[in-house]
PDB file of C-alpha atoms in Angstrom:
ATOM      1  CA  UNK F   1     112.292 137.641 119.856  1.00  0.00           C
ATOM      2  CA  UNK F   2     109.914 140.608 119.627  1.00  0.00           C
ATOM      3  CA  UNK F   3     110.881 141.656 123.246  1.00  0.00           C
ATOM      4  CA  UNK F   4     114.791 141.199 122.572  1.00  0.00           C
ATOM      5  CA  UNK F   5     114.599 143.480 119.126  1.00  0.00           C
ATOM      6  CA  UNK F   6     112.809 145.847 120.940  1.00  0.00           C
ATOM      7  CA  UNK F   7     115.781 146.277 123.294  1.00  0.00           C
ATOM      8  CA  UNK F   8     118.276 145.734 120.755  1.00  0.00           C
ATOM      9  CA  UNK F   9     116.795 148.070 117.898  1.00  0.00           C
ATOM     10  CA  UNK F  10     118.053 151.381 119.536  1.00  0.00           C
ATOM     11  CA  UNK F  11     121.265 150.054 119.381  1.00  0.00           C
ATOM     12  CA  UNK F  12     120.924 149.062 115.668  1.00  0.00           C
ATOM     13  CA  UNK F  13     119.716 152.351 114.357  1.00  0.00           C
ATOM     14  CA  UNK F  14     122.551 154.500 116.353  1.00  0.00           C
ATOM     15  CA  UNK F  15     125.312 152.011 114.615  1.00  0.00           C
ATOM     16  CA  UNK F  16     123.613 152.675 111.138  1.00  0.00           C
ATOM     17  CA  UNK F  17     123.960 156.201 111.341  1.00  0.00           C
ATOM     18  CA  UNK F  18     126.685 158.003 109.249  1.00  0.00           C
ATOM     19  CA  UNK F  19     127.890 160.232 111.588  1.00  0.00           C
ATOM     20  CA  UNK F  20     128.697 158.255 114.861  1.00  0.00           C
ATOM     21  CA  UNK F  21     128.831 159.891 118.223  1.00  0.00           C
ATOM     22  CA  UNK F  22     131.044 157.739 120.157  1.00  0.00           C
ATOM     23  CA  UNK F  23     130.456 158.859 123.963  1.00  0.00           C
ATOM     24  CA  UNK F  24     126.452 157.920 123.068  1.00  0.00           C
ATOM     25  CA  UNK F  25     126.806 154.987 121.410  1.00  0.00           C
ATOM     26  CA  UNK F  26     128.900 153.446 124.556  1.00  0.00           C
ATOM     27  CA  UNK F  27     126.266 153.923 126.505  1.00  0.00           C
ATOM     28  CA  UNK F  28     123.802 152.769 124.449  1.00  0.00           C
ATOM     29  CA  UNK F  29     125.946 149.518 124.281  1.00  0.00           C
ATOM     30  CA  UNK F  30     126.413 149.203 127.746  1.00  0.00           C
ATOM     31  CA  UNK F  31     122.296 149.426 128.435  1.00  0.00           C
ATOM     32  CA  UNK F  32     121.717 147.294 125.751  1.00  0.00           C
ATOM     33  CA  UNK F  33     123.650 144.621 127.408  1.00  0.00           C
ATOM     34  CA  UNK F  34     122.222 145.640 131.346  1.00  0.00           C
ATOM     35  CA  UNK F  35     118.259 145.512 129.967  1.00  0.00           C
ATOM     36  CA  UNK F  36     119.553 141.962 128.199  1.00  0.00           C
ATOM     37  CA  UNK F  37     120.865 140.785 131.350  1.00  0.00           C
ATOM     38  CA  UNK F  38     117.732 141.882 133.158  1.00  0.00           C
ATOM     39  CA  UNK F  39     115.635 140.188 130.417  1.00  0.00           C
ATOM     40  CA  UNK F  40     117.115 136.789 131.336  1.00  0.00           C
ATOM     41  CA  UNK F  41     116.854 137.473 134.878  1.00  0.00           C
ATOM     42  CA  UNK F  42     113.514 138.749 135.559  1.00  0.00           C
ATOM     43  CA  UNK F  43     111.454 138.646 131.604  1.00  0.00           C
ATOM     44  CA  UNK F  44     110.410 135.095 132.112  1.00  0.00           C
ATOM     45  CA  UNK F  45     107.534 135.142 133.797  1.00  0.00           C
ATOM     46  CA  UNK F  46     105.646 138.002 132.449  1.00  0.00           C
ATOM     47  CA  UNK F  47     106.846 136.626 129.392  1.00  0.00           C
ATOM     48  CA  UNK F  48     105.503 132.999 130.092  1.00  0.00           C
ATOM     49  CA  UNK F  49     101.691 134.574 131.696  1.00  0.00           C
ATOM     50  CA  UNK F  50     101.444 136.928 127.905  1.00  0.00           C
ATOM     51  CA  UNK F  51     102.323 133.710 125.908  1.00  0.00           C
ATOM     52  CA  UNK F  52      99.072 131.581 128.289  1.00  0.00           C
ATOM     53  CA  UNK F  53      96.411 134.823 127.756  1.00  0.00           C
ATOM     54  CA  UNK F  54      97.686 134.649 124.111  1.00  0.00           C
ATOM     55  CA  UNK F  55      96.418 130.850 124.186  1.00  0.00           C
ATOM     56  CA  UNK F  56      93.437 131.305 126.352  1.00  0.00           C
ATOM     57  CA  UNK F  57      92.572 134.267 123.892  1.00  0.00           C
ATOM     58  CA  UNK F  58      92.607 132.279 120.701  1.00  0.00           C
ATOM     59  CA  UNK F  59      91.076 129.041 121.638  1.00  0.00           C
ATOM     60  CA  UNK F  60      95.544 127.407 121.790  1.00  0.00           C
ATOM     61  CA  UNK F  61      95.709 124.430 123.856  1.00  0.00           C
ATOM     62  CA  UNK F  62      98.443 125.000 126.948  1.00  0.00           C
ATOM     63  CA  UNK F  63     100.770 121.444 127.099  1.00  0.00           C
ATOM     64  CA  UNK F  64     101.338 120.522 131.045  1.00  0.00           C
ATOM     65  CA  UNK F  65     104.789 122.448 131.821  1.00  0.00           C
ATOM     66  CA  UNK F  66     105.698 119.506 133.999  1.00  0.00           C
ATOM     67  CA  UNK F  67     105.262 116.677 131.451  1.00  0.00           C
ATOM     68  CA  UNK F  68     108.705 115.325 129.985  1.00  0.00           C
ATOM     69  CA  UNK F  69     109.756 116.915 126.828  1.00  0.00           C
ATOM     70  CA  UNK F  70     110.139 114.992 123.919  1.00  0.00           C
ATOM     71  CA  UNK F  71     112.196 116.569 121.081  1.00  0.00           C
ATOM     72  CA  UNK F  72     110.957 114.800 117.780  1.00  0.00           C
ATOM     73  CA  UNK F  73     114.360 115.155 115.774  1.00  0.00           C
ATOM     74  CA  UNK F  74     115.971 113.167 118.654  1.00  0.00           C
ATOM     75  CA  UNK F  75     115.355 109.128 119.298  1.00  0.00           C
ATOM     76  CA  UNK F  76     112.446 108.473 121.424  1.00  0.00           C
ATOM     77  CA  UNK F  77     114.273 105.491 123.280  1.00  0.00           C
ATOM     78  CA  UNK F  78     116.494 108.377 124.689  1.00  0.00           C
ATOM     79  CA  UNK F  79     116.324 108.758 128.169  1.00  0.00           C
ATOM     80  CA  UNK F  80     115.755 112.357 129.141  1.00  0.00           C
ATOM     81  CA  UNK F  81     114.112 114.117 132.061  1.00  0.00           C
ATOM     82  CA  UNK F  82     113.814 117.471 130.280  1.00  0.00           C
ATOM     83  CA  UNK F  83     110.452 119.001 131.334  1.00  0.00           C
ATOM     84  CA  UNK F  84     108.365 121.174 128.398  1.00  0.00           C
ATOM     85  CA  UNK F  85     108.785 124.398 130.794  1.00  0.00           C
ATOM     86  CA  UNK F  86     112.990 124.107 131.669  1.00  0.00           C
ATOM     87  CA  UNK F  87     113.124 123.394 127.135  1.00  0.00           C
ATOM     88  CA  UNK F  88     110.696 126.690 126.786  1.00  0.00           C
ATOM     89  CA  UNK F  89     112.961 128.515 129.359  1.00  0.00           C
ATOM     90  CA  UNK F  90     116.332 127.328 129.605  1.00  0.00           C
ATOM     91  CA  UNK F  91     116.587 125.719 125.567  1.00  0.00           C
ATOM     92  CA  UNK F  92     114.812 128.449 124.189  1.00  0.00           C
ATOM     93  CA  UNK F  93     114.246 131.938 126.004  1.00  0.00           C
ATOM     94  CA  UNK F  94     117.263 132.115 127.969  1.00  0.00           C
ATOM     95  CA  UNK F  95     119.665 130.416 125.236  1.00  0.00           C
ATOM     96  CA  UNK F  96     117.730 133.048 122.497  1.00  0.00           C
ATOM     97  CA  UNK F  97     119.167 136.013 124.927  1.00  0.00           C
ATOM     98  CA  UNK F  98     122.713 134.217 125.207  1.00  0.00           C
ATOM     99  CA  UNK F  99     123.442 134.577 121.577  1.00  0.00           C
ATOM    100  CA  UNK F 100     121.976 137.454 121.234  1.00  0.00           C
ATOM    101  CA  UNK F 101     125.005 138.771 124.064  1.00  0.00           C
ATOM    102  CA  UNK F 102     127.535 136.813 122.650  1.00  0.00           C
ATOM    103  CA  UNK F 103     127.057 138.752 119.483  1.00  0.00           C
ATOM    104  CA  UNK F 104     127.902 141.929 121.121  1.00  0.00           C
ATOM    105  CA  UNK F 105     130.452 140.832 122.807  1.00  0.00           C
ATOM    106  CA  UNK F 106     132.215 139.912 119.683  1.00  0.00           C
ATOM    107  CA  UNK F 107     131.464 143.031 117.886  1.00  0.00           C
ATOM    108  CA  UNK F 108     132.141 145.345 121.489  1.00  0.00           C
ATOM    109  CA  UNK F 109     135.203 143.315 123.207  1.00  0.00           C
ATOM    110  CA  UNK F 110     136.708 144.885 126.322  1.00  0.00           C
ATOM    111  CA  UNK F 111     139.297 146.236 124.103  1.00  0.00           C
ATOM    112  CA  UNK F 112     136.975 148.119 121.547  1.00  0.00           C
ATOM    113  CA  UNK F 113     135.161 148.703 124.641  1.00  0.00           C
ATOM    114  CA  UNK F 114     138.257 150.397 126.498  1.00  0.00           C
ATOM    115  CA  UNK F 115     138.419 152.372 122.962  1.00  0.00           C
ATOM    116  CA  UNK F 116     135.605 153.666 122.924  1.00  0.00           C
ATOM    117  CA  UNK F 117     136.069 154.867 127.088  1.00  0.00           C
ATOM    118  CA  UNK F 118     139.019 156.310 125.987  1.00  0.00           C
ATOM    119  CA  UNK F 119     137.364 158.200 123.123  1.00  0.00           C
ATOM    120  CA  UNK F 120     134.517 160.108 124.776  1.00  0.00           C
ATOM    121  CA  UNK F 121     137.044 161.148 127.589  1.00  0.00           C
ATOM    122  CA  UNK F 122     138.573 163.600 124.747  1.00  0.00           C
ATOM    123  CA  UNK F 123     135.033 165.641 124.957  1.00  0.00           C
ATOM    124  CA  UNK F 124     136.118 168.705 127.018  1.00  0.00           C
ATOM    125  CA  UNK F 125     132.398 169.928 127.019  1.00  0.00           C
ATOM    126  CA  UNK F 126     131.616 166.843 129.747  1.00  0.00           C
ATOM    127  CA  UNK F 127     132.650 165.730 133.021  1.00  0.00           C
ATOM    128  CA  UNK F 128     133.963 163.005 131.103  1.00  0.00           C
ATOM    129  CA  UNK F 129     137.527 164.384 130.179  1.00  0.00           C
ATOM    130  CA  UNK F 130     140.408 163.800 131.160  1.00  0.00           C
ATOM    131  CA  UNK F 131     143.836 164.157 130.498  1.00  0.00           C
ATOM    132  CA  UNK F 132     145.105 161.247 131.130  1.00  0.00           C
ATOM    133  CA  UNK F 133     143.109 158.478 129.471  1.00  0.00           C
ATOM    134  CA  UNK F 134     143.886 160.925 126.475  1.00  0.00           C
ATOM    135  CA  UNK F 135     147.846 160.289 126.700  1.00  0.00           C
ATOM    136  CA  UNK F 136     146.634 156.584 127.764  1.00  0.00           C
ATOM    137  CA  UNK F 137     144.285 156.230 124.262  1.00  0.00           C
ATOM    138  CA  UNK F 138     147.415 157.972 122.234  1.00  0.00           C
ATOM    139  CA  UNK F 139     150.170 155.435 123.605  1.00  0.00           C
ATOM    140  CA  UNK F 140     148.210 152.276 123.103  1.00  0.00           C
ATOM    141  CA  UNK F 141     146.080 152.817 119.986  1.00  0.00           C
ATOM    142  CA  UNK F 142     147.851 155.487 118.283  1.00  0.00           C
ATOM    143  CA  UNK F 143     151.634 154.987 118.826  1.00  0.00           C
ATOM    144  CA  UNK F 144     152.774 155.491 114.955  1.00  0.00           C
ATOM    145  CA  UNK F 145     151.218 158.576 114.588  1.00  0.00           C
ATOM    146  CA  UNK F 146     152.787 161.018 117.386  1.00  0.00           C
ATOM    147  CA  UNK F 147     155.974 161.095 118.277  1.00  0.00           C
ATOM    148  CA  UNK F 148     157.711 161.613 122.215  1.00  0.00           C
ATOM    149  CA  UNK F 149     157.861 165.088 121.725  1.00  0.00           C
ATOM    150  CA  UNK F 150     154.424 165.154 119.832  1.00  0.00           C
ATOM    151  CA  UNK F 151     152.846 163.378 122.691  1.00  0.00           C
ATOM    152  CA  UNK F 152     154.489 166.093 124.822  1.00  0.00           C
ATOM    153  CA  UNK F 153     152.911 169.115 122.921  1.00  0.00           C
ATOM    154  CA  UNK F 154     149.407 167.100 123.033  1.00  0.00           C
ATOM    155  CA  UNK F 155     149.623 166.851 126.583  1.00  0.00           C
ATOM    156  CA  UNK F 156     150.302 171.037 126.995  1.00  0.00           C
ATOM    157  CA  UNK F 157     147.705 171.616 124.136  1.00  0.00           C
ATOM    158  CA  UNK F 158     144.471 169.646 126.460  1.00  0.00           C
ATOM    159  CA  UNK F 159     144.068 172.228 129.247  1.00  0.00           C
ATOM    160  CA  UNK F 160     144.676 175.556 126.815  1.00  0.00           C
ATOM    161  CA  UNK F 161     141.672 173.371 124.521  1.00  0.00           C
ATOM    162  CA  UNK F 162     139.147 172.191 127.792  1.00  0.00           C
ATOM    163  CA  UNK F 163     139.248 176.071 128.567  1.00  0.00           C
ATOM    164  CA  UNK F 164     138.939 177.474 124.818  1.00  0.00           C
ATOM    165  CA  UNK F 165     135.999 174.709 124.255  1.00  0.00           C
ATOM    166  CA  UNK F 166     134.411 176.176 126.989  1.00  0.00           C
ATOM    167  CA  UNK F 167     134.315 179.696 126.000  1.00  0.00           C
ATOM    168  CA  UNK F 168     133.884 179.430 122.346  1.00  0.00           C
ATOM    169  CA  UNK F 169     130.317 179.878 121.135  1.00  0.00           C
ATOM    170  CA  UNK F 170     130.495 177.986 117.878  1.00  0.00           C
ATOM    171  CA  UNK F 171     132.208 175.181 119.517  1.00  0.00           C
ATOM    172  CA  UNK F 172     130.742 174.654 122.447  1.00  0.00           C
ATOM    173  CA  UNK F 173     127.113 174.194 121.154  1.00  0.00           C
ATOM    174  CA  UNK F 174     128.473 171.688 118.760  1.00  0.00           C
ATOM    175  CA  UNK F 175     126.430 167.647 119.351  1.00  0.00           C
ATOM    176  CA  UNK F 176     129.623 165.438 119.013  1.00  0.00           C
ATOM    177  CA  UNK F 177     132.915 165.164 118.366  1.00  0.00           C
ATOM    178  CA  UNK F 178     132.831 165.224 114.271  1.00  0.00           C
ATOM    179  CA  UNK F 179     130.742 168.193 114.948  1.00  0.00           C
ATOM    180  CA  UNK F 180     133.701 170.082 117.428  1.00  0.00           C
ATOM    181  CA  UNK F 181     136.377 168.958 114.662  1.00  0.00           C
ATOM    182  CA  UNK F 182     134.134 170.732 112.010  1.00  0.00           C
ATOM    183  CA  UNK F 183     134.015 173.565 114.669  1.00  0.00           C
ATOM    184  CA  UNK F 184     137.936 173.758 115.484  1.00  0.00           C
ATOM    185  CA  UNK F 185     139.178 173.705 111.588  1.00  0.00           C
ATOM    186  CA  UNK F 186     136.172 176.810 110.930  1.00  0.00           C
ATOM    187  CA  UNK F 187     136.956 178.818 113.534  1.00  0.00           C
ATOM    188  CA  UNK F 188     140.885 178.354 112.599  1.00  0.00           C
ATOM    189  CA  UNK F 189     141.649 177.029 116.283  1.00  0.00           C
ATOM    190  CA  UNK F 190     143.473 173.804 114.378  1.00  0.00           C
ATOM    191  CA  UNK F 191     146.593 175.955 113.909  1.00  0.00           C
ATOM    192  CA  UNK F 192     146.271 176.580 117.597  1.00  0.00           C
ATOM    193  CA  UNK F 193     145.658 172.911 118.583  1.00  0.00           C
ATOM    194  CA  UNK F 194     147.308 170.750 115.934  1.00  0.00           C
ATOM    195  CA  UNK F 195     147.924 167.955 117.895  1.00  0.00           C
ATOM    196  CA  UNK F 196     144.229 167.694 119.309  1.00  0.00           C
ATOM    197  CA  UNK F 197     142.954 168.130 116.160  1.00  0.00           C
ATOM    198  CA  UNK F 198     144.880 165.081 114.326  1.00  0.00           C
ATOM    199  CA  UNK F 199     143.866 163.170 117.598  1.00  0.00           C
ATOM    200  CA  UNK F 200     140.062 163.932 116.821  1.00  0.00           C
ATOM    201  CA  UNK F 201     140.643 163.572 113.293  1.00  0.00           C
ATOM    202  CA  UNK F 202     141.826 159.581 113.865  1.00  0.00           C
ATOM    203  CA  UNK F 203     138.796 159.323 116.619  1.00  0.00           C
ATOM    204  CA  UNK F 204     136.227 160.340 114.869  1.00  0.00           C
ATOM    205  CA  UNK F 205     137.599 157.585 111.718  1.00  0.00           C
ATOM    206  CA  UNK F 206     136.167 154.929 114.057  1.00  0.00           C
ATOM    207  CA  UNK F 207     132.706 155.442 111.866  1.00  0.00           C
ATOM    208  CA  UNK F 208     134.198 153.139 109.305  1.00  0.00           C
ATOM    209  CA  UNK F 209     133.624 149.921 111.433  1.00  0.00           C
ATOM    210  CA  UNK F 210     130.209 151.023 111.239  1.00  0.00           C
ATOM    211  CA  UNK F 211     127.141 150.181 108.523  1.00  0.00           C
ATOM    212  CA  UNK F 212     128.438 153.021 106.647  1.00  0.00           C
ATOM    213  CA  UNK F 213     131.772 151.477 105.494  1.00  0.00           C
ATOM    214  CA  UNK F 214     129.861 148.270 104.806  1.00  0.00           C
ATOM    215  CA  UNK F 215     127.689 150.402 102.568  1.00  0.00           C
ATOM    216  CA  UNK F 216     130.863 151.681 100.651  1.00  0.00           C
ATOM    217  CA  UNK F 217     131.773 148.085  99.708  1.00  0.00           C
ATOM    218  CA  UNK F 218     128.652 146.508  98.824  1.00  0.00           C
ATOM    219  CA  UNK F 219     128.150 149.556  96.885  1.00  0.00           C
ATOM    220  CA  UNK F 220     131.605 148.802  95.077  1.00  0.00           C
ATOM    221  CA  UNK F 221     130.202 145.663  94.417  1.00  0.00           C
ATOM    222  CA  UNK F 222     127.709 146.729  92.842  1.00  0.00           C
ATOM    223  CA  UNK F 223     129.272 149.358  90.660  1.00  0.00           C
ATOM    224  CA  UNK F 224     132.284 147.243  89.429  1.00  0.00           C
ATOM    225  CA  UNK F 225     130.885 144.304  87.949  1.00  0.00           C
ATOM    226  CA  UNK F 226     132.468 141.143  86.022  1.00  0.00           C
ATOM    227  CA  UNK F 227     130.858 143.502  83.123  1.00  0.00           C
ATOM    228  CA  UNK F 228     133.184 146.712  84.344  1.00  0.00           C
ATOM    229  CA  UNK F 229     136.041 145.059  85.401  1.00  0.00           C
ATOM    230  CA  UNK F 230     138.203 147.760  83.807  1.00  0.00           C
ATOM    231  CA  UNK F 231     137.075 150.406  85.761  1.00  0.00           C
ATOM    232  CA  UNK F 232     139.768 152.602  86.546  1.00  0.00           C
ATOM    233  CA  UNK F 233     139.691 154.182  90.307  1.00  0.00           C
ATOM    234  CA  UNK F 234     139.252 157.095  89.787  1.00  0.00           C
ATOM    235  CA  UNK F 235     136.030 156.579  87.830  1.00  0.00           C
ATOM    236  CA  UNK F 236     135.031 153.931  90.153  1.00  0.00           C
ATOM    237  CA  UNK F 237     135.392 156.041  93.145  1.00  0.00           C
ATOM    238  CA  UNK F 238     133.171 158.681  91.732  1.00  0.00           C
ATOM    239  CA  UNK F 239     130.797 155.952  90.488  1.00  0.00           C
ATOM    240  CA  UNK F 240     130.587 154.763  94.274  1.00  0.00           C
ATOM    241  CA  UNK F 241     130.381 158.603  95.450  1.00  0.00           C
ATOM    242  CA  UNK F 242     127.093 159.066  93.452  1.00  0.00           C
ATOM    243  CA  UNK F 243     125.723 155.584  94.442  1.00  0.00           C
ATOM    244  CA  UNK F 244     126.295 156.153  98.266  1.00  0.00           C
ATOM    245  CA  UNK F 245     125.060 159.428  98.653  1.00  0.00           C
ATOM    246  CA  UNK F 246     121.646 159.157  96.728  1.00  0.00           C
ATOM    247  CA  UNK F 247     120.128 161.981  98.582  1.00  0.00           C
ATOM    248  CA  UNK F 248     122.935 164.524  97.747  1.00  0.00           C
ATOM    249  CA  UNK F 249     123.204 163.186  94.119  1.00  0.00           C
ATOM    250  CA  UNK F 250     119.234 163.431  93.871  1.00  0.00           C
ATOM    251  CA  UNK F 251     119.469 167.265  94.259  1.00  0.00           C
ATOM    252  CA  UNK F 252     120.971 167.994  91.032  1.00  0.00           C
ATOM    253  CA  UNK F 253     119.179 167.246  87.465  1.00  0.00           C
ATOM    254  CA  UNK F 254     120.409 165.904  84.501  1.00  0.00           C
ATOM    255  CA  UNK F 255     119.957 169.281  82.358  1.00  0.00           C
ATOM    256  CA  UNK F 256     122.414 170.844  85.431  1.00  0.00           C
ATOM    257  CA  UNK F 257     124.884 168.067  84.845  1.00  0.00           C
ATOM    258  CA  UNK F 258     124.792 168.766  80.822  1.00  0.00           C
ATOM    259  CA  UNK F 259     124.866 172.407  81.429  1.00  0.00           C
ATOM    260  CA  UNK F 260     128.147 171.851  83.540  1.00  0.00           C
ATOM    261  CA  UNK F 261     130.070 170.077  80.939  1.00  0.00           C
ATOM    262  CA  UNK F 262     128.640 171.056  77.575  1.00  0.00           C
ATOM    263  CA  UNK F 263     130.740 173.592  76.976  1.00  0.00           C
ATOM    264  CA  UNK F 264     130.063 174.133  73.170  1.00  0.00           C
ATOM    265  CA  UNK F 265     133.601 172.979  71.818  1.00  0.00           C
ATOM    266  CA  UNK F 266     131.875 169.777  71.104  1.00  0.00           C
ATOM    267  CA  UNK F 267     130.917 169.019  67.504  1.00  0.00           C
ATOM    268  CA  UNK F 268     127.805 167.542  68.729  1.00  0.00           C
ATOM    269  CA  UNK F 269     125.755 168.799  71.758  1.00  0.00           C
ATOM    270  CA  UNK F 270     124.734 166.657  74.550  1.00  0.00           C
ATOM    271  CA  UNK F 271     121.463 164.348  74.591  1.00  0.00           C
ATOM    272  CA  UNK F 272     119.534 162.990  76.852  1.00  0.00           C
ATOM    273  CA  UNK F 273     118.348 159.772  76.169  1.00  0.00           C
ATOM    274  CA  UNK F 274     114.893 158.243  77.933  1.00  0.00           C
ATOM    275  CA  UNK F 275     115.513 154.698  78.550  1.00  0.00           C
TER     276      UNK F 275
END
């Protein structure tokens, strides 16, 4: 397990992030799964000569690898010819790695995988771009939200954008595509691109899926209890706003916050209360 989290752990941390850079996090999905694969194939035995030096080392005793295996929550009249090494390797290590693939699988199918291929093609600022899988990722994922002639104006707005990416200083320099959209809307090259710029605007939504929207509902969980079950939502969703981003929310005091709202047409000033 220790070897398989260390291979899996980049992976983890890049998914937990709040701001999600698609084009890296394929690839990081796509090595995870290679150095898995290469785990099963090759990790064995370097695996099986650290767990003997481990024993040697503290005094374990080693069982004979070729003795039959005898599974104590099974009947001992069963007839089986499992050895202790093909339980330790097949049973344990390789099985151990199979879920562990499965799991991404599920979570990364070939169609969130084809997504995601589609997204990092709409970077103009790598080799990766290209036109078509654009049109391709707008007429199979995003149908509803551009029309024919929409899709037409998208496709004549790409090559005037790869070429004013390029040039563009404060674009240009910019680490991912929430970054560029950021850049595009500042710079006021939205009005120029509109169509682009809903297109990255629905892309870069894909950070939802991620830990970060399954922080926004435990935290609503949290927040709206049996206790506060008449929270309204407007209440609630600044409630959740405060609760999610502790860091931001951190930065301002509670003798800001009664500053802010004590306006003096209260009959009674503002107090703060140490529970």
């Amino acid at each position: 397990m220790e070897r398989i989290m260390k291979i899996t752990d980049i992976l983890c941390v890049k998914l937990q992030n709040k701001s999600l850079d698609i084009a890296n996090a394929l690839d990081c999905v796509s090595n995870t799964k290679s150095l898995l694969a290469e785990l099963r194939e090759d990790g064995w035995e370097s695996l099986f000569e650290d767990v003997k030096s481990f024993c040697v080392k503290h005094e374990i005793d080693i069982p004979d690898m070729d003795q039959r295996y005898v599974d104590v929550t099974k009947s001992r009249n069963k007839h089986d010819n499992t050895t202790v090494i093909h339980n330790y390797k097949v049973d344990v290590f390789n099985v151990a790695i199979d879920q562990h693939v499965i799991e991404l699988n599920d979570r990364f199918s070939s169609q969130v995988t084809e997504l995601l291929d589609l997204c990092s093609s709409l970077d103009p600022r790598h080799d990766a771009f290209d036109k078509s899988k654009i049109c391709t990722l707008v007429e199979k994922f995003h149908p509803a939200d551009f029309s024919s002639q929409e899709r037409d104006r998208l496709e004549c707005e790409l090559p005037h954008f790869q070429l004013d990416t390029f040039n563009h200083p404060e674009i240009k320099n910019c680490k991912s595509l929430a970054d560029m959209t950021k850049g595009i809307i500042k710079t006021g090259k939205s009005s120029d691109y509109p169509m682009v710029e809903r297109l990255l605007r629905l892309v870069i939504t894909l950070s939802v899926s991620t830990a970060t929207g399954e922080r926004a509902f435990s935290a609503m969980k949290l927040v709206k209890t049996r206790l506060r079950s008449k929270l309204g939502d407007d209440f609630l969703r600044h409630c959740t706003i405060v609760y999610i981003e502790k860091e931001i929310a951190a930065k301002f005091s509670s003798d800001d916050i009664i500053e802010i709202f004590d306006t003096g047409a209260r009959k009674s000033s503002f107090k703060l209360i140490n529970m």
